[in-house]
Each structure stands twice: as C-alpha cells, then as structure tokens.
CSV table of C-alpha atoms in Angstrom, one decimal:
chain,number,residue,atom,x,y,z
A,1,UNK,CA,5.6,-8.2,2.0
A,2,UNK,CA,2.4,-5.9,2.4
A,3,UNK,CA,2.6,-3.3,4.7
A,4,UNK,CA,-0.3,-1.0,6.1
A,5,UNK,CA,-0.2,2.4,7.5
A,6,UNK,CA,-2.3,4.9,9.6
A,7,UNK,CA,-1.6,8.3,10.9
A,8,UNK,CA,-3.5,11.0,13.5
A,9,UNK,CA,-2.9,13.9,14.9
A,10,UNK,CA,-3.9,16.2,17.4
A,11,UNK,CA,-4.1,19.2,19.3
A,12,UNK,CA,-4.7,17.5,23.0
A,13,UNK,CA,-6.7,19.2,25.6
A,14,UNK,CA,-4.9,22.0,26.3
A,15,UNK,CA,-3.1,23.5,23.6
A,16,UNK,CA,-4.2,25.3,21.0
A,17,UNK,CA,-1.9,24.6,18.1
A,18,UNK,CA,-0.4,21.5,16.4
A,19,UNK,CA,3.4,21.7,16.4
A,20,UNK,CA,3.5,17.4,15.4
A,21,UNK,CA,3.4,16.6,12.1
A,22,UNK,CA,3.3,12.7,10.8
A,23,UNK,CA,3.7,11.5,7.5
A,24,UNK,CA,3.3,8.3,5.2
A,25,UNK,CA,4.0,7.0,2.6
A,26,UNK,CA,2.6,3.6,1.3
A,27,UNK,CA,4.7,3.1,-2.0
A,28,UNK,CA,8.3,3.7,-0.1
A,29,UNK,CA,7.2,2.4,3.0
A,30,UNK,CA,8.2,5.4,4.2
A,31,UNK,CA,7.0,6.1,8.3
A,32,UNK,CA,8.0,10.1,9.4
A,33,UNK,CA,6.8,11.4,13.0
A,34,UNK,CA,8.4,14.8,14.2
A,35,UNK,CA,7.2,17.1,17.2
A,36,UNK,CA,8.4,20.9,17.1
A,37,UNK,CA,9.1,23.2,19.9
A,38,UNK,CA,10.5,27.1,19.8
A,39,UNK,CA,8.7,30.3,19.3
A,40,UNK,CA,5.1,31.4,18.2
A,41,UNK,CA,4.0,28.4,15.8
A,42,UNK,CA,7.6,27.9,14.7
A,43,UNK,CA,7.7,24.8,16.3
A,44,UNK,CA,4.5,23.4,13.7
A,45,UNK,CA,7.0,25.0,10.8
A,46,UNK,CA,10.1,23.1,11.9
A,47,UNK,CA,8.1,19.2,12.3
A,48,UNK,CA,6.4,20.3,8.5
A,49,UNK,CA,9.3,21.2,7.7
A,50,UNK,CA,11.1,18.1,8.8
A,51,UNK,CA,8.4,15.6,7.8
A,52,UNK,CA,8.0,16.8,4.3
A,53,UNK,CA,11.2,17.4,3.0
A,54,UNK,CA,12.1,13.7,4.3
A,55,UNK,CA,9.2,12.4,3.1
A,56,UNK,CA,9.4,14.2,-0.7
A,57,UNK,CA,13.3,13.1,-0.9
A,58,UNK,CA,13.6,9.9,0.5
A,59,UNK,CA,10.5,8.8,-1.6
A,60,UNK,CA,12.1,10.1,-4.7
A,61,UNK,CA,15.7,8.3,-3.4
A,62,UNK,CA,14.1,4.9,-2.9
A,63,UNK,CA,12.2,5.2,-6.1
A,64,UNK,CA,15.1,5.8,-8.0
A,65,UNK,CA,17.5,3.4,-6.2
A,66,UNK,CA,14.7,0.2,-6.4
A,67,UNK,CA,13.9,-2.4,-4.3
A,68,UNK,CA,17.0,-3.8,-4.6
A,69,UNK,CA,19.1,-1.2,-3.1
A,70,UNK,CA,21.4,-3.2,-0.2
A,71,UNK,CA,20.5,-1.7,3.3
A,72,UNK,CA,23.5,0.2,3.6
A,73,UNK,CA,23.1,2.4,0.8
A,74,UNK,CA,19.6,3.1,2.0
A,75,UNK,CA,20.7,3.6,5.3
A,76,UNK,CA,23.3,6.4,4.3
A,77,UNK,CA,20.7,8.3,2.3
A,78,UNK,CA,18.6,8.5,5.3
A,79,UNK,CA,21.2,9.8,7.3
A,80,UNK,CA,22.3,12.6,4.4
A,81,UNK,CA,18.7,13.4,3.7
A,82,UNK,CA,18.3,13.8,7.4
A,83,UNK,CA,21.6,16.5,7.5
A,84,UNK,CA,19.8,18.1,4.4
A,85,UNK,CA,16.9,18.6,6.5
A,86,UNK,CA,18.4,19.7,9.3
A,87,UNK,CA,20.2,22.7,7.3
A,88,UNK,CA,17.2,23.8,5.9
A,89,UNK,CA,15.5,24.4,9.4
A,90,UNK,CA,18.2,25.5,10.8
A,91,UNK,CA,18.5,28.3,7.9
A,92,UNK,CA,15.1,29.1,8.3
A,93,UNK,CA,15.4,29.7,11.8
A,94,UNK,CA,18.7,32.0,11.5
A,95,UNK,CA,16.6,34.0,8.7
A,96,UNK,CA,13.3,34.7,10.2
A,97,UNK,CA,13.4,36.1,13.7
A,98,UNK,CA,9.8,34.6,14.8
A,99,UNK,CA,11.5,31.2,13.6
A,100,UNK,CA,14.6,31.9,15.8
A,101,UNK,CA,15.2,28.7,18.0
A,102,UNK,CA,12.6,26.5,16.7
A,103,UNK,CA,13.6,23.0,16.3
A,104,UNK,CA,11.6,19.2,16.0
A,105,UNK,CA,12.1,15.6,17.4
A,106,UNK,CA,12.1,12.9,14.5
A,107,UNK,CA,11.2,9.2,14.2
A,108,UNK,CA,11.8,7.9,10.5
A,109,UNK,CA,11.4,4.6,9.6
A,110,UNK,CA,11.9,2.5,6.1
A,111,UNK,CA,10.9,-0.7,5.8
A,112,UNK,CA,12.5,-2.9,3.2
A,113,UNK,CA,10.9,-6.5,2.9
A,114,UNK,CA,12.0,-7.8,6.6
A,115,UNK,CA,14.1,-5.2,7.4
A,116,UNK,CA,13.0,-1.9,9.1
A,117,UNK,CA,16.1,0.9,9.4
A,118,UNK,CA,14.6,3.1,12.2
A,119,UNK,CA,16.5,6.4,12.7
A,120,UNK,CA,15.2,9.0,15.6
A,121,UNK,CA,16.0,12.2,17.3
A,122,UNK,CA,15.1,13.4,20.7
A,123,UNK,CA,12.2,12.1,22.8
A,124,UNK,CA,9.6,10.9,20.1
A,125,UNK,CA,9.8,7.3,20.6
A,126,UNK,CA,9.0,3.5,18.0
A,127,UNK,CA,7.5,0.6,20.0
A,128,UNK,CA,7.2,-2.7,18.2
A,129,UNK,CA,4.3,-5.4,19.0
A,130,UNK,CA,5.7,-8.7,18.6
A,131,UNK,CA,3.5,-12.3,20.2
A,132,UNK,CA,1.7,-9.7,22.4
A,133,UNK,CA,4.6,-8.1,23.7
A,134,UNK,CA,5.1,-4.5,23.5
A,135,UNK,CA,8.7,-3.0,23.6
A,136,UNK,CA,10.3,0.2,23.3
A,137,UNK,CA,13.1,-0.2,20.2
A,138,UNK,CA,13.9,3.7,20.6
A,139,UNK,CA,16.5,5.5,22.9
A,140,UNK,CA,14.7,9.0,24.1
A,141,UNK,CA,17.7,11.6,23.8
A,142,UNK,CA,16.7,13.6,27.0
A,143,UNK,CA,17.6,14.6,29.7
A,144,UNK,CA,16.0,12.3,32.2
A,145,UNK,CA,16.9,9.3,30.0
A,146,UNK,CA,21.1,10.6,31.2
A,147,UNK,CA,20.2,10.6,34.5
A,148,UNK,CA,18.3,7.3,34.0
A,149,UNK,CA,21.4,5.8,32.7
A,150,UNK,CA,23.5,6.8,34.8
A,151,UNK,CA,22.1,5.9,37.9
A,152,UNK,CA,20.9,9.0,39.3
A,153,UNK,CA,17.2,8.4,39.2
A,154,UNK,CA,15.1,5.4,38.6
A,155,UNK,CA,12.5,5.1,36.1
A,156,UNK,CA,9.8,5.4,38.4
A,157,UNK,CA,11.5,8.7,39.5
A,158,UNK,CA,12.4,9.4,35.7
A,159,UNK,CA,8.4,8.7,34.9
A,160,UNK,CA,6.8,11.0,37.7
A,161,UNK,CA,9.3,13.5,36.9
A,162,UNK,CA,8.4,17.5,36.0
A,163,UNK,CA,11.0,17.5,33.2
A,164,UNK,CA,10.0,15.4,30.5
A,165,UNK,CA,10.7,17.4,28.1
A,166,UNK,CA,14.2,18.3,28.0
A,167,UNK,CA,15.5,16.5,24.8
A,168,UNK,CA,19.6,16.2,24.6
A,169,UNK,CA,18.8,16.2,20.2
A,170,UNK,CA,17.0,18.1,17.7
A,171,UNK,CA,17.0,18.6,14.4
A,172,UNK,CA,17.4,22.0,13.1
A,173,UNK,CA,19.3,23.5,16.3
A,174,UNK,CA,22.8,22.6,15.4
A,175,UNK,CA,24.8,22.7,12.3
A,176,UNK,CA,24.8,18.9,12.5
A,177,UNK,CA,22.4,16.7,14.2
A,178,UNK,CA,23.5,13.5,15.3
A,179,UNK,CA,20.6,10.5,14.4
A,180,UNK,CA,20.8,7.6,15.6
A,181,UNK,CA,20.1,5.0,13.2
A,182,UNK,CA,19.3,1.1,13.8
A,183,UNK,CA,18.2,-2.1,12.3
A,184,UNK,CA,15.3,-4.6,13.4
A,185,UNK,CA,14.2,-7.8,11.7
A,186,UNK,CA,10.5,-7.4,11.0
A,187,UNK,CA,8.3,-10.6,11.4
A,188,UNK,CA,4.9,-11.4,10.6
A,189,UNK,CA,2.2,-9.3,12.3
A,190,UNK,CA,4.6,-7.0,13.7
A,191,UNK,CA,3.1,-3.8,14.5
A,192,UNK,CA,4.9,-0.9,15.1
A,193,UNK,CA,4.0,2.5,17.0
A,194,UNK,CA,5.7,5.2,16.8
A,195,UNK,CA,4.0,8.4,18.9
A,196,UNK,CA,5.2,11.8,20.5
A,197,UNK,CA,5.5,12.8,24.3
A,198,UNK,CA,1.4,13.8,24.2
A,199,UNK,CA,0.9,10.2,24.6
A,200,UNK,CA,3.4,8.6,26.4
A,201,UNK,CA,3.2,11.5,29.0
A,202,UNK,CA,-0.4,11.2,29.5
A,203,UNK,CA,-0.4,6.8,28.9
A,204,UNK,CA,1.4,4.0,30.7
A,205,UNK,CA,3.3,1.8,28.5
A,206,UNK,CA,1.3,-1.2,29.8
A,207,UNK,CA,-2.2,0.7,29.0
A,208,UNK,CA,-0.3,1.5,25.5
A,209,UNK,CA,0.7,-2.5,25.4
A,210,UNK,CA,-3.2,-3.2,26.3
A,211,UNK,CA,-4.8,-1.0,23.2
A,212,UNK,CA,-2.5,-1.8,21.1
A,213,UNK,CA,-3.1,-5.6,21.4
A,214,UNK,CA,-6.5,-4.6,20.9
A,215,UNK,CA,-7.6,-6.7,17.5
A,216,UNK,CA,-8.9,-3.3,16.1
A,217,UNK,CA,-8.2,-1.9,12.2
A,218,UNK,CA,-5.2,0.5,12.8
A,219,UNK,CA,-7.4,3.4,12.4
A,220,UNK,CA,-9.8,2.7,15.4
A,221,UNK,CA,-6.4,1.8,17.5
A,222,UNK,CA,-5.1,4.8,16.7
A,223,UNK,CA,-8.6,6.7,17.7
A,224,UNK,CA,-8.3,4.7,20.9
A,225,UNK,CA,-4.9,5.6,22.2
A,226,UNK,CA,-5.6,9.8,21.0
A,227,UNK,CA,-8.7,9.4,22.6
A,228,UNK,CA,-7.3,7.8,26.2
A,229,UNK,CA,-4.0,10.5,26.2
A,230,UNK,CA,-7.2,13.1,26.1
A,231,UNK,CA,-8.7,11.4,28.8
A,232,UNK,CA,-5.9,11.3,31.2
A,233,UNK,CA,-5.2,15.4,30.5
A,234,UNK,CA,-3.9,16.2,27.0
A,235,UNK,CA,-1.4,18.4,28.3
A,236,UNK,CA,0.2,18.7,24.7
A,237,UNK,CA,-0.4,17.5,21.1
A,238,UNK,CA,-1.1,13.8,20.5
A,239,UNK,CA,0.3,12.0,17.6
A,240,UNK,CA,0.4,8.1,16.7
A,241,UNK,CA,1.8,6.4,13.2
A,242,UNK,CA,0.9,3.0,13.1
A,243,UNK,CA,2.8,0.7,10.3
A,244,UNK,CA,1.8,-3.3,10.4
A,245,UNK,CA,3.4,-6.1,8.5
A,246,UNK,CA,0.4,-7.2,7.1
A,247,UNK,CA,0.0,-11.6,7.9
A,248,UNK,CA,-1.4,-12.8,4.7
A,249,UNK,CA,-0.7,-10.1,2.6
A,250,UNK,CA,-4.3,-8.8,3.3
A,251,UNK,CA,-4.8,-5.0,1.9
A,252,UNK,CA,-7.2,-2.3,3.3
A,253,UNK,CA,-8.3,0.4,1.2
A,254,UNK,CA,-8.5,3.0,4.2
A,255,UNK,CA,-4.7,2.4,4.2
A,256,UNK,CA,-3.5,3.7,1.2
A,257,UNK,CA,-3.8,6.8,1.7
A,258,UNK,CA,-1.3,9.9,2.8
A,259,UNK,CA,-1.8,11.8,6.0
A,260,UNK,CA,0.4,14.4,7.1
A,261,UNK,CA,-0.6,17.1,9.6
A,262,UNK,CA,1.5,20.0,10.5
C-alpha cells in the first residue's frame, strides 16, 4: 500500500505566534498534529514538544518492531510513548516557571497496510474522505462536545457557541493523560484530514467536505483550506495534515518529504 503525505502550518490572521506543530513521517507512516495553549510561547514548546518526541520514538519503535508487528502491539506502544510524552511536558512545565501550565491537543495516526490506529487528545480533530463523503472519525474532548452529548445544547447551539475552546484532555497537564485510541479499515483512495480548531472554527464541515473533494495534489488542498480559514477570520493558527492511500500505488516526489512546524 503507498501512502502520501502533506503538512502546513500557520500563524492565521491574528496571532502572532505558532503554537501547532505537525509532523510526518513517510517511512513509518507516521501522521502527528498537536495544538499548544499556556503561557508566553509555552504553548509552541509543549505541541514541539509533543510532535517530536512521538514522532523520533514511534519511528524508531516501528522500525524496530517491522512491518509485521500485530496491531495490538503497535497500538500499546502508541499509548506508552504517548504517557512518555506526556511526562516530559508535564516536567518541563513544573521546572520552568514561563512553561507553568502549558499543555497541547494531539492527533496521531499509524497506518499499517489497511489498517489506520488513530489515537487523539482534546479538540484537534481526523476526518476521513471515503466515495465523496466526508466524516468526522474523532471525538473532540471539550467542553461543548459534554454538553452536546448530553443534551443540553444542540450542535447548532454547540457550533455558534463562544467556548470552543475548552478541551476536557491534554497532554502534559496531568500526570496521566487518557488517549483515546481507535481502529478504521482504510480503503482505496481514502483521504484523511486531520486539522486543529483554526480551521474548523473559521470552516464549515460541508465547505471542508467541498475542498477536500477537490481533485487537487494534497499540497494545493491543503493551500486551499489554510487559505479559506484566513478568509473567513484566522482568529488562531491554522494547521492541516493530509495522508492519502494512494489508488494505484502512484508516488509523488513533493510527498516524501518531512514537515514539522512548531
């Protein structure tokens, strides 16, 4: 199974750092998307933080273990490699006082032949394009997701609501984080999205469902949905990570390469 990737980044509209960080890598099939919050800048340390510890130790896991490695043994290497990451910035928080409090969303996907194990914290979402359709395949931990589930509000109240970003999970807060981890068959010509709050707060999930269907290389859909969350505001930093079973087993060169932006 081929797979391509493509990753952006950035700042939005109004603010002036980056506190997302995304990350790839091709060999693994390895798919990291984190967006920090706390303090001055500490929030673009935690989601570097985050994104590149997963990225350097699952890589190193999976290269070890082999492609053979049954998907629960991957799946519980995610999930200590996760807790790894979460001590580390959670110790650097409690020993640098202009890190105190900081703290990052996750999305983490692996993708193993037909199988994706897709593991997430907080609000950061994964959609998957399948025949067209677009669908949502993560749970946002937040606060308006509870009262969404609970009946309280609908989600058109949920959607037009001012507190989108109060997240129920993060990692490096707590002394443990609690991931949630799933499993998705992938089919041909899947496409998967995964993306922070800058764009789903500033685009509609049918506008997403629209560009995405665009037949565009990854890295121009990617342009397109940055560029339309800009448009509508860019209240806060923007980022997308697009991974595509590839139909055919076509390869493009743009995709092999690593971008990661803190």
């Amino acid at each position: 199974m081929t797979y391509e990737f493509f990753a952006r980044t950035d700042c939005g509209r109004v603010r002036n750092n980056n506190e997302d960080a995304v990350a790839f890598d091709r060999d693994a099939r390895l798919a990291i998307l984190a967006d920090g919050m706390g303090g001055y800048n500490a929030g673009e340390v935690a989601s570097a933080m985050a994104t590149t510890f997963i990225r350097t130790e699952m890589a190193r896991w999976l290269a070890q273990a082999g492609k053979n490695a049954p998907v629960a043994d991957v799946r519980r290497a995610l999930e200590i490699c996760v807790e790894n990451a979460n001590h580390a910035v959670l110790g650097a928080s409690l020993s640098n006082p202009l890190y105190a409090g900081m703290g990052t969303t996750l999305v983490v996907g692996i993708f193993r032949d037909t199988r994706l194990i897709l593991g997430h914290i907080g609000d950061s979402r994964c959609y998957r394009l399948r025949g067209g359709v677009l669908q949502q395949i993560t749970r946002d931990h937040s606060w308006l997701q509870e009262q969404v589930d609970a009946g309280f509000l609908t989600p058109q109240q949920a959607a037009a609501s001012g507190s989108r970003n109060l997240v129920t999970r993060a990692l490096g807060v707590e002394p443990h984080v609690q991931m949630e981890v799933n499993e998705f068959q992938v089919a041909p010509d899947d496409l998967f999205l995964m993306c922070s709050d800058g764009l789903t707060d500033m685009v509609s999930d049918a506008d997403l469902a629209e560009m995405v269907r665009t037949p565009l290389p990854l890295e121009e859909k990617a342009t397109l949905l940055i560029d339309t969350a800009n448009a509508y505001g860019g209240r806060d930093n923007i980022s997308v990570l697009l991974a595509h079973m590839a139909a055919g087993g076509k390869k493009r060169g743009f995709m092999s390469r690593l971008i990661r932006a803190a």
